[in-house]
Coordinates of C-alpha atoms and ligand atoms in Angstrom, one line a residue:
M1476 CA 0.1 0.0 0.0
K1477 CA 1.2 3.3 -1.2
Q1478 CA 2.8 5.3 1.9
Q1479 CA 1.4 8.8 2.5
W1480 CA 1.6 11.4 5.3
W1481 CA -1.8 11.4 6.0
K1482 CA -2.1 7.7 6.5
E1483 CA 0.3 7.9 9.2
A1484 CA -1.1 11.0 10.9
V1485 CA -3.6 11.0 13.7
A1486 CA -6.1 14.0 13.2
Y1487 CA -8.0 15.9 15.7
E1488 CA -10.9 18.0 15.1
I1489 CA -11.6 21.5 16.5
Y1490 CA -15.1 23.0 16.7
P1491 CA -13.5 26.7 16.8
R1492 CA -16.2 28.4 18.6
S1493 CA -16.1 25.8 21.3
F1494 CA -12.3 25.3 21.8
M1495 CA -10.6 28.4 23.4
D1496 CA -11.3 32.1 24.0
S1497 CA -8.5 34.5 23.9
N1498 CA -10.4 37.7 24.6
G1499 CA -13.4 36.8 26.8
D1500 CA -16.2 37.4 24.4
G1501 CA -17.3 33.8 25.2
I1502 CA -16.4 32.8 21.6
G1503 CA -13.7 30.7 20.7
D1504 CA -11.3 32.0 18.3
L1505 CA -8.0 31.2 16.3
A1506 CA -5.7 33.1 19.1
G1507 CA -7.2 30.6 21.4
I1508 CA -6.4 27.5 19.3
L1509 CA -2.8 29.1 18.5
S1510 CA -2.3 29.2 22.5
K1511 CA -3.2 25.5 22.6
L1512 CA -0.9 23.9 20.0
D1513 CA 1.7 22.8 22.5
Y1514 CA -1.3 20.7 24.1
L1515 CA -2.2 19.4 20.8
K1516 CA 1.5 18.5 19.9
E1517 CA 1.8 16.7 23.2
L1518 CA -1.0 14.7 22.8
G1519 CA 0.7 13.2 19.9
V1520 CA -1.9 14.1 16.9
S1521 CA -0.4 15.5 13.7
L1522 CA -3.0 16.7 11.6
L1523 CA -5.7 19.3 12.9
W1524 CA -8.9 19.9 11.0
I1525 CA -10.9 22.9 11.9
C1526 CA -14.7 23.7 11.3
P1527 CA -15.5 26.5 9.3
I1528 CA -13.8 29.6 10.3
F1529 CA -15.2 31.6 7.1
P1530 CA -17.4 34.8 7.6
S1531 CA -20.7 33.4 8.0
P1532 CA -24.2 34.7 9.7
N1533 CA -23.9 31.6 12.0
D1534 CA -27.5 30.2 11.1
D1535 CA -25.6 26.7 11.3
N1536 CA -22.3 28.0 13.1
G1537 CA -20.1 28.4 10.0
Y1538 CA -21.6 26.0 7.7
D1539 CA -23.6 28.8 6.0
I1540 CA -20.5 30.7 4.8
S1541 CA -20.9 34.2 3.2
D1542 CA -17.3 34.8 2.2
Y1543 CA -14.7 31.6 1.0
Q1544 CA -11.7 33.8 1.3
G1545 CA -12.1 35.5 4.9
I1546 CA -12.1 34.8 8.2
Q1547 CA -15.0 35.4 10.5
P1548 CA -14.3 38.4 12.5
E1549 CA -15.3 36.7 16.0
F1550 CA -12.4 33.9 15.3
G1551 CA -9.7 36.9 14.4
T1552 CA -8.2 38.2 11.1
M1553 CA -6.4 36.6 8.1
D1554 CA -3.1 37.7 9.9
E1555 CA -3.9 35.7 12.7
F1556 CA -4.8 32.5 10.5
D1557 CA -1.5 32.8 8.7
A1558 CA 0.2 32.9 12.2
L1559 CA -2.1 30.0 13.1
L1560 CA -0.9 27.9 10.2
A1561 CA 3.0 29.0 10.5
A1562 CA 2.8 28.0 14.1
V1563 CA 1.1 24.5 13.2
H1564 CA 3.8 23.7 10.4
A1565 CA 6.5 24.9 12.9
R1566 CA 5.4 21.9 15.2
G1567 CA 5.5 19.5 12.5
M1568 CA 1.9 19.2 12.4
R1569 CA -0.7 19.9 9.3
L1570 CA -3.7 21.7 9.1
M1571 CA -7.0 20.9 7.1
L1572 CA -9.7 23.4 7.0
D1573 CA -13.6 22.8 6.1
L1574 CA -15.1 23.6 2.8
V1575 CA -19.0 23.7 2.4
L1576 CA -19.8 23.0 -1.3
N1577 CA -23.2 21.8 -1.2
H1578 CA -24.4 25.3 -0.4
T1579 CA -23.7 28.5 0.8
S1580 CA -25.2 31.3 3.3
D1581 CA -28.4 33.3 1.8
E1582 CA -26.3 36.1 2.8
H1583 CA -23.5 35.2 0.2
P1584 CA -22.9 37.8 -2.6
W1585 CA -23.6 35.1 -4.9
F1586 CA -27.0 34.3 -3.5
I1587 CA -27.8 38.0 -3.0
D1588 CA -27.4 38.5 -6.6
S1589 CA -29.0 35.4 -7.8
R1590 CA -32.4 36.2 -6.1
S1591 CA -32.3 39.7 -7.2
S1592 CA -33.9 38.8 -10.7
R1593 CA -34.7 35.9 -13.0
T1594 CA -32.1 37.3 -15.3
S1595 CA -29.4 37.8 -12.9
A1596 CA -26.0 36.5 -14.1
K1597 CA -26.0 34.2 -11.1
R1598 CA -29.4 33.0 -11.1
D1599 CA -28.4 29.8 -12.5
W1600 CA -25.8 29.0 -9.8
Y1601 CA -28.6 28.3 -7.4
I1602 CA -31.8 25.9 -7.9
W1603 CA -34.7 27.8 -8.8
R1604 CA -37.9 26.2 -9.6
D1605 CA -41.5 27.3 -10.3
G1606 CA -44.3 26.1 -7.5
R1607 CA -46.7 23.3 -8.1
N1608 CA -50.2 23.8 -7.5
G1609 CA -49.8 26.7 -5.2
G1610 CA -47.1 24.8 -3.1
P1611 CA -43.3 23.9 -3.5
P1612 CA -42.2 22.5 -6.7
N1613 CA -41.9 18.9 -5.0
N1614 CA -42.2 17.0 -1.7
W1615 CA -38.9 16.9 -0.6
E1616 CA -37.8 17.8 3.0
S1617 CA -35.0 19.6 4.7
I1618 CA -32.7 17.4 6.6
F1619 CA -33.1 20.3 9.4
K1620 CA -37.1 19.5 9.2
G1621 CA -39.7 21.4 7.3
P1622 CA -39.6 21.9 3.4
A1623 CA -36.3 21.8 1.5
W1624 CA -38.0 24.9 -0.9
E1625 CA -38.3 28.5 0.2
F1626 CA -40.7 30.8 -1.7
D1627 CA -38.9 34.1 -2.7
E1628 CA -41.5 36.9 -3.0
V1629 CA -39.1 39.1 -5.3
T1630 CA -39.3 36.8 -8.3
G1631 CA -42.1 34.3 -7.3
Q1632 CA -40.0 31.3 -7.4
Y1633 CA -38.6 28.4 -4.9
Y1634 CA -35.1 27.8 -4.2
L1635 CA -33.9 24.5 -3.0
H1636 CA -32.1 24.2 0.7
I1637 CA -31.8 20.7 2.0
F1638 CA -30.5 22.2 5.0
S1639 CA -31.8 25.2 6.8
R1640 CA -33.4 28.1 4.6
K1641 CA -30.3 30.1 5.1
Q1642 CA -28.4 27.3 3.3
P1643 CA -29.5 27.7 -0.3
D1644 CA -27.9 24.6 -2.5
L1645 CA -25.6 25.6 -5.4
N1646 CA -26.3 24.1 -8.9
W1647 CA -23.3 22.0 -9.5
T1648 CA -24.6 21.3 -13.0
N1649 CA -23.2 24.7 -13.6
P1650 CA -19.6 24.9 -14.8
A1651 CA -19.3 28.5 -13.1
V1652 CA -19.7 27.0 -9.9
T1653 CA -16.9 24.5 -10.5
E1654 CA -14.8 27.2 -11.7
A1655 CA -15.4 29.5 -8.9
F1656 CA -14.7 26.8 -6.2
S1657 CA -11.8 25.5 -8.1
H1658 CA -10.1 29.1 -7.7
I1659 CA -10.9 29.0 -3.8
I1660 CA -9.6 25.7 -3.1
R1661 CA -6.3 26.4 -5.2
W1662 CA -6.2 29.9 -3.1
W1663 CA -6.1 28.0 0.0
L1664 CA -3.7 25.0 -1.0
D1665 CA -1.4 28.0 -2.4
K1666 CA -1.3 29.7 0.9
G1667 CA 0.0 26.6 2.4
V1668 CA -3.3 24.9 3.5
D1669 CA -2.7 21.1 3.9
G1670 CA -5.9 19.9 2.6
F1671 CA -9.8 19.8 3.4
R1672 CA -12.6 18.1 4.7
L1673 CA -15.3 18.4 2.5
D1674 CA -19.0 18.9 3.9
A1675 CA -22.0 17.1 2.7
V1676 CA -20.4 16.1 -0.6
S1677 CA -22.7 13.4 -1.3
H1678 CA -25.8 15.8 -1.7
M1679 CA -24.1 18.0 -4.4
K1680 CA -26.1 16.1 -7.1
K1681 CA -29.9 16.2 -7.5
D1682 CA -32.3 14.0 -9.2
P1683 CA -32.2 15.8 -12.5
L1684 CA -36.0 15.5 -12.6
F1685 CA -36.6 16.9 -9.2
A1686 CA -39.2 14.1 -8.9
D1687 CA -41.0 13.6 -5.5
A1688 CA -39.2 12.0 -3.1
R1689 CA -40.9 8.2 -1.8
R1690 CA -42.8 8.3 1.5
L1691 CA -41.2 6.0 4.1
K1692 CA -43.1 3.9 6.3
G1693 CA -42.7 5.2 10.1
A1694 CA -40.8 8.1 11.3
P1695 CA -38.2 9.8 11.6
P1696 CA -37.7 10.6 8.9
P1697 CA -40.7 10.2 7.1
F1698 CA -39.4 10.4 3.7
S1699 CA -36.1 9.1 1.5
M1700 CA -33.5 11.4 0.9
K1701 CA -32.3 9.3 -2.1
K1702 CA -33.4 12.2 -4.8
Y1703 CA -30.6 14.3 -3.3
M1704 CA -28.1 12.0 -1.9
N1705 CA -25.7 10.0 -3.7
V1706 CA -27.4 10.4 -7.0
P1707 CA -26.0 8.7 -10.1
G1708 CA -23.7 11.3 -11.6
I1709 CA -22.3 12.9 -8.2
L1710 CA -18.9 11.6 -9.1
D1711 CA -18.8 13.3 -12.4
I1712 CA -19.3 16.5 -10.4
V1713 CA -16.6 15.6 -8.2
D1714 CA -14.1 14.8 -10.8
R1715 CA -14.9 18.0 -12.8
L1716 CA -13.9 20.0 -9.6
F1717 CA -10.9 17.7 -8.4
Q1718 CA -9.5 17.9 -11.9
R1719 CA -9.2 21.7 -11.7
S1720 CA -8.0 21.7 -8.1
F1721 CA -7.0 19.2 -5.5
N1722 CA -5.3 16.8 -8.5
L1723 CA -2.9 19.8 -9.1
Y1724 CA -1.6 19.2 -5.5
A1725 CA 0.0 15.6 -5.1
D1726 CA 0.1 16.1 -1.1
A1727 CA -3.0 17.8 -0.5
V1728 CA -5.6 15.3 1.7
T1729 CA -9.2 15.5 1.0
V1730 CA -12.0 14.0 3.7
G1731 CA -15.3 13.9 2.3
E1732 CA -18.5 13.6 4.3
A1733 CA -20.5 11.2 2.5
N1734 CA -23.9 10.0 3.9
G1735 CA -25.2 7.5 1.9
V1736 CA -22.3 5.7 0.6
K1737 CA -21.9 2.4 1.5
A1738 CA -18.7 0.2 1.9
A1739 CA -19.9 -1.7 -1.4
R1740 CA -19.5 1.6 -3.4
A1741 CA -16.6 3.4 -1.2
L1742 CA -13.8 2.2 -3.7
E1743 CA -15.4 4.3 -6.3
W1744 CA -14.9 7.4 -4.0
V1745 CA -11.6 6.5 -2.3
G1746 CA -10.0 4.0 -4.4
E1747 CA -6.2 4.9 -5.0
E1748 CA -6.8 4.5 -8.8
Q1749 CA -9.5 6.8 -8.8
R1750 CA -7.9 10.1 -8.1
R1751 CA -10.7 11.2 -6.1
M1752 CA -11.0 11.7 -2.2
S1753 CA -8.2 10.4 0.2
M1754 CA -10.7 9.3 2.6
L1755 CA -14.3 9.7 3.5
F1756 CA -16.3 9.8 6.7
S1757 CA -18.8 6.9 6.4
F1758 CA -22.3 7.1 7.9
E1759 CA -22.8 3.5 8.1
H1760 CA -21.6 3.2 11.8
L1761 CA -23.2 6.6 12.7
D1762 CA -26.7 5.3 11.8
L1763 CA -26.3 3.3 14.9
W1764 CA -26.2 6.8 17.2
E1765 CA -29.1 8.3 15.3
D1766 CA -31.8 6.9 17.5
E1767 CA -34.0 9.2 19.8
A1768 CA -35.4 6.0 21.4
G1769 CA -32.1 5.6 23.2
T1770 CA -31.5 1.9 22.2
R1771 CA -28.4 0.6 23.4
L1772 CA -25.4 -0.2 21.3
D1773 CA -25.7 -2.9 18.9
V1774 CA -22.0 -4.8 18.8
P1775 CA -22.6 -7.0 16.1
A1776 CA -24.0 -4.4 13.9
L1777 CA -21.2 -1.9 14.7
K1778 CA -18.4 -4.6 13.9
K1779 CA -20.4 -5.4 10.7
A1780 CA -20.4 -1.5 9.5
L1781 CA -16.7 -1.1 10.6
F1782 CA -15.2 -4.4 9.3
S1783 CA -17.0 -4.1 5.8
W1784 CA -15.5 -0.9 5.6
Q1785 CA -11.9 -2.5 6.4
K1786 CA -12.5 -5.1 4.1
A1787 CA -13.5 -3.0 0.9
L1788 CA -10.4 -0.9 1.2
N1789 CA -7.9 -2.6 2.3
G1790 CA -4.9 -2.5 -0.1
K1791 CA -7.0 0.1 -2.6
G1792 CA -8.3 3.0 -0.3
W1793 CA -7.9 4.5 2.9
N1794 CA -10.5 4.9 5.7
A1795 CA -10.9 7.5 8.2
L1796 CA -11.7 6.2 11.5
F1797 CA -13.9 8.3 13.9
I1798 CA -16.9 7.6 16.7
E1799 CA -17.1 11.6 17.6
N1800 CA -17.8 14.8 15.6
H1801 CA -19.4 17.9 16.2
D1802 CA -22.9 16.5 14.6
I1803 CA -23.4 13.6 17.1
A1804 CA -24.1 13.2 20.6
R1805 CA -21.0 12.3 23.1
V1806 CA -20.0 8.5 22.6
V1807 CA -19.5 7.8 25.9
S1808 CA -22.7 9.1 26.8
S1809 CA -24.6 7.2 23.8
W1810 CA -22.4 3.9 23.3
G1811 CA -20.7 3.8 26.7
D1812 CA -21.4 4.0 30.3
D1813 CA -20.9 7.6 31.5
T1814 CA -21.9 7.0 35.0
R1815 CA -20.6 3.6 36.4
Y1816 CA -17.8 3.0 33.5
R1817 CA -17.0 6.5 32.3
A1818 CA -13.2 6.4 32.0
E1819 CA -13.4 2.5 31.1
S1820 CA -16.1 2.7 28.5
A1821 CA -14.5 5.9 26.9
T1822 CA -11.0 4.1 26.7
T1823 CA -12.6 1.0 25.5
L1824 CA -14.5 2.8 22.7
A1825 CA -11.3 4.6 21.7
T1826 CA -9.4 1.3 21.2
L1827 CA -11.7 -0.5 19.3
Y1828 CA -11.8 2.0 16.6
F1829 CA -8.4 3.9 16.7
L1830 CA -6.4 0.4 15.9
L1831 CA -8.4 -0.4 12.6
Q1832 CA -6.6 0.5 9.4
G1833 CA -7.3 4.1 8.4
T1834 CA -6.3 7.6 9.8
P1835 CA -7.9 7.9 13.2
F1836 CA -9.9 11.2 14.2
I1837 CA -10.5 12.5 17.6
Y1838 CA -13.3 15.1 18.4
Q1839 CA -11.9 17.8 20.8
G1840 CA -13.0 16.3 24.4
Q1841 CA -13.2 13.1 23.1
E1842 CA -9.7 12.5 24.5
L1843 CA -11.0 13.7 27.9
G1844 CA -14.3 11.5 27.9
M1845 CA -16.4 14.5 27.8
T1846 CA -20.0 13.4 28.2
N1847 CA -23.5 14.8 27.2
F1848 CA -24.8 18.0 28.7
P1849 CA -27.7 17.8 31.3
F1850 CA -30.3 19.7 29.4
R1851 CA -33.1 21.0 31.3
S1852 CA -34.8 23.4 28.8
I1853 CA -35.1 23.8 25.3
D1854 CA -33.6 27.6 26.0
E1855 CA -30.4 25.5 26.5
F1856 CA -30.2 24.6 22.7
N1857 CA -28.2 26.7 20.1
D1858 CA -28.2 24.4 17.3
I1859 CA -30.4 25.1 14.7
R1860 CA -31.1 21.3 14.1
D1861 CA -31.6 20.7 17.6
R1862 CA -34.2 23.2 17.8
N1863 CA -36.1 22.4 14.6
T1864 CA -36.4 18.7 15.7
F1865 CA -38.0 19.9 19.2
L1866 CA -40.5 22.3 17.5
H1867 CA -41.1 19.2 15.1
H1868 CA -41.8 16.9 18.1
I1869 CA -44.2 19.5 19.7
Q1870 CA -46.1 19.9 16.1
Q1871 CA -46.5 16.1 15.9
G1872 CA -48.3 16.4 19.4
M1873 CA -45.4 15.2 21.8
S1874 CA -45.5 16.9 25.3
P1875 CA -42.6 19.5 25.6
A1876 CA -41.0 17.1 28.5
A1877 CA -40.8 14.2 26.1
A1878 CA -39.6 16.2 23.1
L1879 CA -36.8 17.8 25.3
K1880 CA -35.9 14.3 26.6
T1881 CA -36.1 13.1 22.9
V1882 CA -33.8 15.7 21.5
A1883 CA -31.3 15.9 24.3
R1884 CA -30.7 12.4 23.9
V1885 CA -29.1 12.9 20.3
A1886 CA -28.4 16.8 20.3
R1887 CA -25.5 18.3 18.5
D1888 CA -24.9 20.6 21.0
N1889 CA -23.9 17.9 23.5
S1890 CA -20.5 17.8 21.7
R1891 CA -20.3 21.7 21.4
T1892 CA -20.2 22.7 24.9
P1893 CA -17.0 24.4 25.6
M1894 CA -13.8 22.5 25.9
Q1895 CA -12.8 21.5 29.6
W1896 CA -9.4 22.8 30.4
D1897 CA -9.4 22.7 34.2
A1898 CA -11.7 22.9 37.0
S1899 CA -12.1 26.8 37.2
K1900 CA -15.6 28.7 36.6
N1901 CA -16.2 28.3 32.7
A1902 CA -13.7 25.3 32.7
G1903 CA -10.8 27.8 31.7
F1904 CA -12.5 28.5 28.2
T1905 CA -13.5 31.7 28.6
S1906 CA -13.0 34.9 31.2
G1907 CA -16.2 36.0 30.0
T1908 CA -19.8 34.2 29.4
P1909 CA -19.3 31.1 27.1
W1910 CA -21.7 31.2 24.1
L1911 CA -23.1 27.9 25.1
K1912 CA -23.0 26.6 28.8
V1913 CA -20.1 24.9 29.9
N1914 CA -21.0 21.1 31.3
P1915 CA -21.1 21.0 35.1
N1916 CA -18.8 18.1 35.2
H1917 CA -16.0 20.1 34.2
T1918 CA -14.6 20.4 37.9
T1919 CA -13.7 16.7 37.6
I1920 CA -13.3 15.9 33.8
N1921 CA -10.4 18.7 32.4
V1922 CA -7.3 18.6 30.7
D1923 CA -5.6 19.8 33.9
E1924 CA -6.7 17.0 36.2
E1925 CA -6.5 14.6 33.6
S1926 CA -2.7 15.4 32.9
R1927 CA -1.7 14.7 36.4
D1928 CA -3.6 11.4 36.9
P1929 CA -1.8 8.4 35.2
K1930 CA -4.9 6.4 34.6
S1931 CA -7.2 9.2 32.9
V1932 CA -8.6 9.0 29.9
L1933 CA -6.5 11.7 28.5
N1934 CA -3.3 9.9 29.3
Y1935 CA -4.8 6.5 27.7
Y1936 CA -5.3 8.4 24.5
K1937 CA -1.6 9.6 24.7
Q1938 CA -0.4 5.8 25.0
L1939 CA -3.0 4.5 22.1
I1940 CA -1.6 7.4 19.6
A1941 CA 2.3 6.3 20.8
L1942 CA 1.5 2.8 20.3
R1943 CA 0.3 3.5 16.8
K1944 CA 3.4 5.3 16.3
R1945 CA 5.5 2.5 17.4
F1946 CA 4.1 -0.1 15.2
P1947 CA 3.8 0.7 11.4
T1948 CA 1.7 -2.5 11.6
L1949 CA -1.0 -0.5 12.9
V1950 CA -0.8 1.9 10.3
Y1951 CA -0.5 -0.3 6.8
G1952 CA -1.2 -3.8 8.5
A1953 CA -4.3 -5.5 7.2
T1954 CA -7.3 -6.0 9.4
T1955 CA -9.0 -9.6 10.2
P1956 CA -12.0 -9.7 12.5
V1957 CA -11.9 -12.3 15.4
L1958 CA -15.1 -13.8 16.5
P1959 CA -16.9 -11.2 14.3
D1960 CA -20.3 -12.8 15.7
H1961 CA -19.3 -12.4 19.3
P1962 CA -22.3 -10.1 20.8
R1963 CA -20.2 -8.2 22.9
L1964 CA -16.8 -8.4 22.1
V1965 CA -14.9 -6.4 19.3
A1966 CA -11.7 -8.0 18.3
Y1967 CA -9.4 -8.0 15.5
T1968 CA -5.8 -8.4 14.5
R1969 CA -3.7 -6.1 12.5
H1970 CA -1.1 -8.0 10.6
D1971 CA 2.0 -7.7 8.0
A1972 CA 5.0 -9.6 7.4
K1973 CA 6.6 -8.1 10.7
S1974 CA 4.0 -8.6 13.2
R1975 CA 0.6 -9.5 14.5
I1976 CA -1.4 -7.6 17.0
L1977 CA -4.7 -8.4 18.7
V1978 CA -7.1 -5.9 20.0
L1979 CA -9.1 -6.9 22.4
C1980 CA -12.3 -5.1 23.8
N1981 CA -15.3 -5.9 25.8
A1982 CA -18.0 -3.3 24.7
S1983 CA -20.4 -4.1 27.5
N1984 CA -21.2 -3.8 31.3
R1985 CA -21.0 -7.6 31.4
P1986 CA -18.0 -9.6 31.9
S1987 CA -17.1 -11.5 29.0
R1988 CA -15.2 -14.6 28.1
Y1989 CA -12.6 -14.5 25.3
H1990 CA -11.6 -17.8 24.0
N1991 CA -10.3 -18.5 20.4
P1992 CA -7.8 -21.1 19.3
E1993 CA -6.2 -19.4 17.0
T1994 CA -4.4 -16.9 19.3
P1995 CA -3.8 -19.5 21.9
L1996 CA -1.4 -18.1 24.5
L1997 CA -1.8 -14.4 25.6
L1998 CA 1.3 -14.0 27.7
H1999 CA 1.6 -11.0 29.9
D2000 CA 4.9 -9.9 28.5
A2001 CA 3.0 -9.7 25.1
L2002 CA 0.6 -7.1 26.6
L2003 CA 1.2 -3.6 24.8
L2004 CA -1.8 -1.6 26.3
A2005 CA -4.8 -2.3 28.7
N2006 CA -7.1 0.2 30.3
R2007 CA -7.2 -2.1 33.9
P2008 CA -4.8 -3.9 35.6
V2009 CA -4.1 -7.4 34.0
P2010 CA -3.4 -10.3 36.3
R2011 CA 0.1 -11.6 35.5
H2012 CA -1.0 -15.1 35.0
A2013 CA -3.7 -14.4 32.4
T2014 CA -3.3 -16.9 29.7
L2015 CA -5.8 -17.8 26.8
T2016 CA -8.3 -20.5 28.5
G2017 CA -8.6 -17.8 31.3
V2018 CA -9.3 -14.5 29.8
I2019 CA -12.2 -13.0 30.9
L2020 CA -12.6 -9.2 30.1
Q2021 CA -14.4 -7.3 32.5
P2022 CA -16.9 -4.7 31.8
W2023 CA -15.5 -2.2 29.4
E2024 CA -12.0 -3.7 29.3
A2025 CA -9.8 -3.7 26.5
R2026 CA -6.2 -4.9 26.0
V2027 CA -3.9 -5.1 23.1
Y2028 CA -1.3 -7.9 22.4
R2029 CA 1.4 -8.6 20.2
L2030 CA 1.1 -12.0 19.1
K2031 CA 4.0 -14.6 18.0
Ligands
LIG2534 C1 -22.4 18.9 7.6 C2 -21.7 19.5 9.0 C3 -22.9 20.0 9.9 C4 -23.8 21.0 9.0 C5 -24.3 20.3 7.6 C6 -24.7 21.3 6.8 O1 -23.5 17.8 7.8 O2 -21.1 18.6 9.8 O3 -22.4 20.4 10.9 O4 -24.8 21.4 9.5 O5 -23.4 19.6 7.1 O6 -23.7 22.1 6.3
LIG2535 CA1 -13.2 35.2 21.5

């Protein structure tokens, strides 16, 4: 398998609003990130991904961009960005930005021009249609709830927005749009940025007929996204853009957010021969989160999702590995046990995904085992998706208390609360009033406390990162699932000509027995990492893994 810097990297996602505030306005900023680079370096990560930092009216916190070549004033200036980039590079790390291609803000000059008249030169940069029978052009629904079309009085037509109404979708069948974005991408890469995370790429192509979506039985969601997600022909759009931008820069990294792309088709997106994206954020295992009913983790389903990607890409393409990001609730609260086994489950969940083949991503605070927020009122939510979902449930007849409980479990704001640096007021994030409440548990879960505790989640992450650096097998080696049907254990080996490493995780609250004739002797001397003390006498026949216990062995 071809060696590349981004395959060897460990990545770290920063949600800039919530990472570190340098000037007391309660909003994280670029100078704040700069002040924490040494922390990140010491953690061991080598590739930073910062969520959008461009000017934005903040309807969706930066994912509604009004200028792709500027810096959001709340975050700082272009000079501060240049200083940050230089400081990242000076520490031997790389920087990836977040590019929203599917839509802009409705306050972007392109859209302002586009909506001004039917004959505007930019009219066709967006998707405008006449209504049907006094209503929207078709039945498509927004991913943030409600119709995906907004009527515009000025010209008497509807525009498409598959996210919020302040995020109009671009028309990627128009070559001028491709040209504009090729220019923007080259401009940033020429500046020295190392690559991009590509937001919502699988939505860029819409059904050319704009036919009605099929209604699905049962809710949510009561509609199919097939007409505007992963529509055939999407890769032609990607190719036209890549040929004029990323493919001119051999070293640039790209990670596409690809809702709807299954393992079976993954090679078309990231196969090395294709010259498309470096990696994809898959949603197959994410779908196991999005359960408002709060069903517990389905371990076999998780293994099926993860291992199918490992198998599909081995030797031919590359995985992006992640279990948290700014769009999902905290993993330790969703899949782990954030009361009885917080540290144990946080470290087991870390082990089970981190040592797979691919580039591991850590979302800020994940390395501390940060938990969901104890929401008590809808006023505590900032996120447009969370608020719309709450209203949607109320409209469907749910009581406010039930709606709050349902939304709180999966709310994106769970992972957007400020980073917990220390036990002081506001967790050391700001000297002012934070834009989103700090989790009250910052008094015990924080960087300061955890750096001093050798058994902390933070120190476990450091060991995990160091281990991956020590064994190239953990980077490039192949993955073989072990006991794939076991209901609670997640186990696999990573192997190449040099070594064979066994990863063993008990993803449950129950003790579980590991027995496998193919890995006969688990000697204590061969133990590379463990999240609990391991008795010296442990051999195969007697391996009982305690609740949320994880071990990594080097095999003969
Ligand atoms: C992506 C982002 C998410 C955003 C959406 C619309 O899914 O990760 O935060 O709301 O795109 O841009
Ligand atoms: Ca600030």
